[in-house]
Amino acid sequence: MSENVEELALLEMLDHLLDRGVVIAGEAIVSIGDVDLLYLGLNVILANVDAVIRTSKR
C-alpha cells in the first residue's frame, strides 16, 4: 500500500511541475592545463503546452 501512496505522490508532484513549468539550465567545461577543450551548455524547458500558451497570453 505504501508503494501506491509513494507513486501517487510522485505523480501529483510531476503534474504540479508540468502545470507550472520547469526550466533546467547547466553547463560544464572540460579543460586541461588552463586550456578549455570542451564546453557543454544545457537549457531545457519542461512544461505543459496549455501552461505555456496561458503564460504567453499574459
PDB file of C-alpha atoms in Angstrom:
ATOM      1  CA  MET A   1       0.000   0.000   0.000  1.00  0.00           C
ATOM      2  CA  SER A   2       2.786   2.488   0.794  1.00  0.00           C
ATOM      3  CA  GLU A   3       4.186   1.861  -2.694  1.00  0.00           C
ATOM      4  CA  ASN A   4       0.894   3.119  -4.165  1.00  0.00           C
ATOM      5  CA  VAL A   5       0.986   6.188  -1.930  1.00  0.00           C
ATOM      6  CA  GLU A   6       4.571   6.996  -2.981  1.00  0.00           C
ATOM      7  CA  GLU A   7       3.664   6.508  -6.639  1.00  0.00           C
ATOM      8  CA  LEU A   8       0.631   8.775  -6.266  1.00  0.00           C
ATOM      9  CA  ALA A   9       2.704  11.464  -4.538  1.00  0.00           C
ATOM     10  CA  LEU A  10       5.295  11.329  -7.322  1.00  0.00           C
ATOM     11  CA  LEU A  11       2.602  11.635  -9.989  1.00  0.00           C
ATOM     12  CA  GLU A  12       0.992  14.585  -8.187  1.00  0.00           C
ATOM     13  CA  MET A  13       4.367  16.327  -7.931  1.00  0.00           C
ATOM     14  CA  LEU A  14       5.074  15.719 -11.628  1.00  0.00           C
ATOM     15  CA  ASP A  15       1.616  17.020 -12.558  1.00  0.00           C
ATOM     16  CA  HIS A  16       2.194  20.175 -10.494  1.00  0.00           C
ATOM     17  CA  LEU A  17       5.623  20.753 -12.063  1.00  0.00           C
ATOM     18  CA  LEU A  18       4.283  20.311 -15.587  1.00  0.00           C
ATOM     19  CA  ASP A  19       1.377  22.659 -14.852  1.00  0.00           C
ATOM     20  CA  ARG A  20       3.755  25.371 -13.614  1.00  0.00           C
ATOM     21  CA  GLY A  21       6.677  24.626 -15.923  1.00  0.00           C
ATOM     22  CA  VAL A  22      10.292  23.914 -15.067  1.00  0.00           C
ATOM     23  CA  VAL A  23      13.487  25.376 -16.511  1.00  0.00           C
ATOM     24  CA  ILE A  24      16.690  23.388 -16.111  1.00  0.00           C
ATOM     25  CA  ALA A  25      19.968  25.084 -17.032  1.00  0.00           C
ATOM     26  CA  GLY A  26      23.504  23.874 -16.630  1.00  0.00           C
ATOM     27  CA  GLU A  27      26.963  23.951 -18.083  1.00  0.00           C
ATOM     28  CA  ALA A  28      30.207  22.017 -17.928  1.00  0.00           C
ATOM     29  CA  ILE A  29      33.690  22.912 -19.130  1.00  0.00           C
ATOM     30  CA  VAL A  30      36.404  20.317 -19.734  1.00  0.00           C
ATOM     31  CA  SER A  31      39.884  21.792 -19.571  1.00  0.00           C
ATOM     32  CA  ILE A  32      43.470  20.604 -19.338  1.00  0.00           C
ATOM     33  CA  GLY A  33      46.233  22.908 -18.125  1.00  0.00           C
ATOM     34  CA  ASP A  34      44.056  26.057 -18.150  1.00  0.00           C
ATOM     35  CA  VAL A  35      43.039  25.367 -21.767  1.00  0.00           C
ATOM     36  CA  ASP A  36      39.308  24.923 -22.278  1.00  0.00           C
ATOM     37  CA  LEU A  37      38.773  21.967 -24.587  1.00  0.00           C
ATOM     38  CA  LEU A  38      35.031  21.416 -24.421  1.00  0.00           C
ATOM     39  CA  TYR A  39      32.045  23.498 -23.339  1.00  0.00           C
ATOM     40  CA  LEU A  40      28.655  21.883 -22.827  1.00  0.00           C
ATOM     41  CA  GLY A  41      25.586  24.041 -22.282  1.00  0.00           C
ATOM     42  CA  LEU A  42      22.117  22.745 -21.452  1.00  0.00           C
ATOM     43  CA  ASN A  43      18.838  24.639 -21.375  1.00  0.00           C
ATOM     44  CA  VAL A  44      15.653  22.600 -21.014  1.00  0.00           C
ATOM     45  CA  ILE A  45      12.084  23.806 -20.622  1.00  0.00           C
ATOM     46  CA  LEU A  46       9.655  21.184 -19.376  1.00  0.00           C
ATOM     47  CA  ALA A  47       6.050  22.337 -19.324  1.00  0.00           C
ATOM     48  CA  ASN A  48       2.510  21.511 -20.265  1.00  0.00           C
ATOM     49  CA  VAL A  49       1.623  23.083 -23.639  1.00  0.00           C
ATOM     50  CA  ASP A  50      -1.539  24.633 -22.179  1.00  0.00           C
ATOM     51  CA  ALA A  51       0.514  26.275 -19.419  1.00  0.00           C
ATOM     52  CA  VAL A  52       2.921  27.764 -21.966  1.00  0.00           C
ATOM     53  CA  ILE A  53       0.030  29.155 -24.016  1.00  0.00           C
ATOM     54  CA  ARG A  54      -1.604  30.638 -20.879  1.00  0.00           C
ATOM     55  CA  THR A  55       1.672  32.293 -19.884  1.00  0.00           C
ATOM     56  CA  SER A  56       2.331  33.712 -23.350  1.00  0.00           C
ATOM     57  CA  LYS A  57      -1.121  35.377 -23.419  1.00  0.00           C
ATOM     58  CA  ARG A  58      -0.441  37.364 -20.231  1.00  0.00           C
TER      59      ARG A  58
END
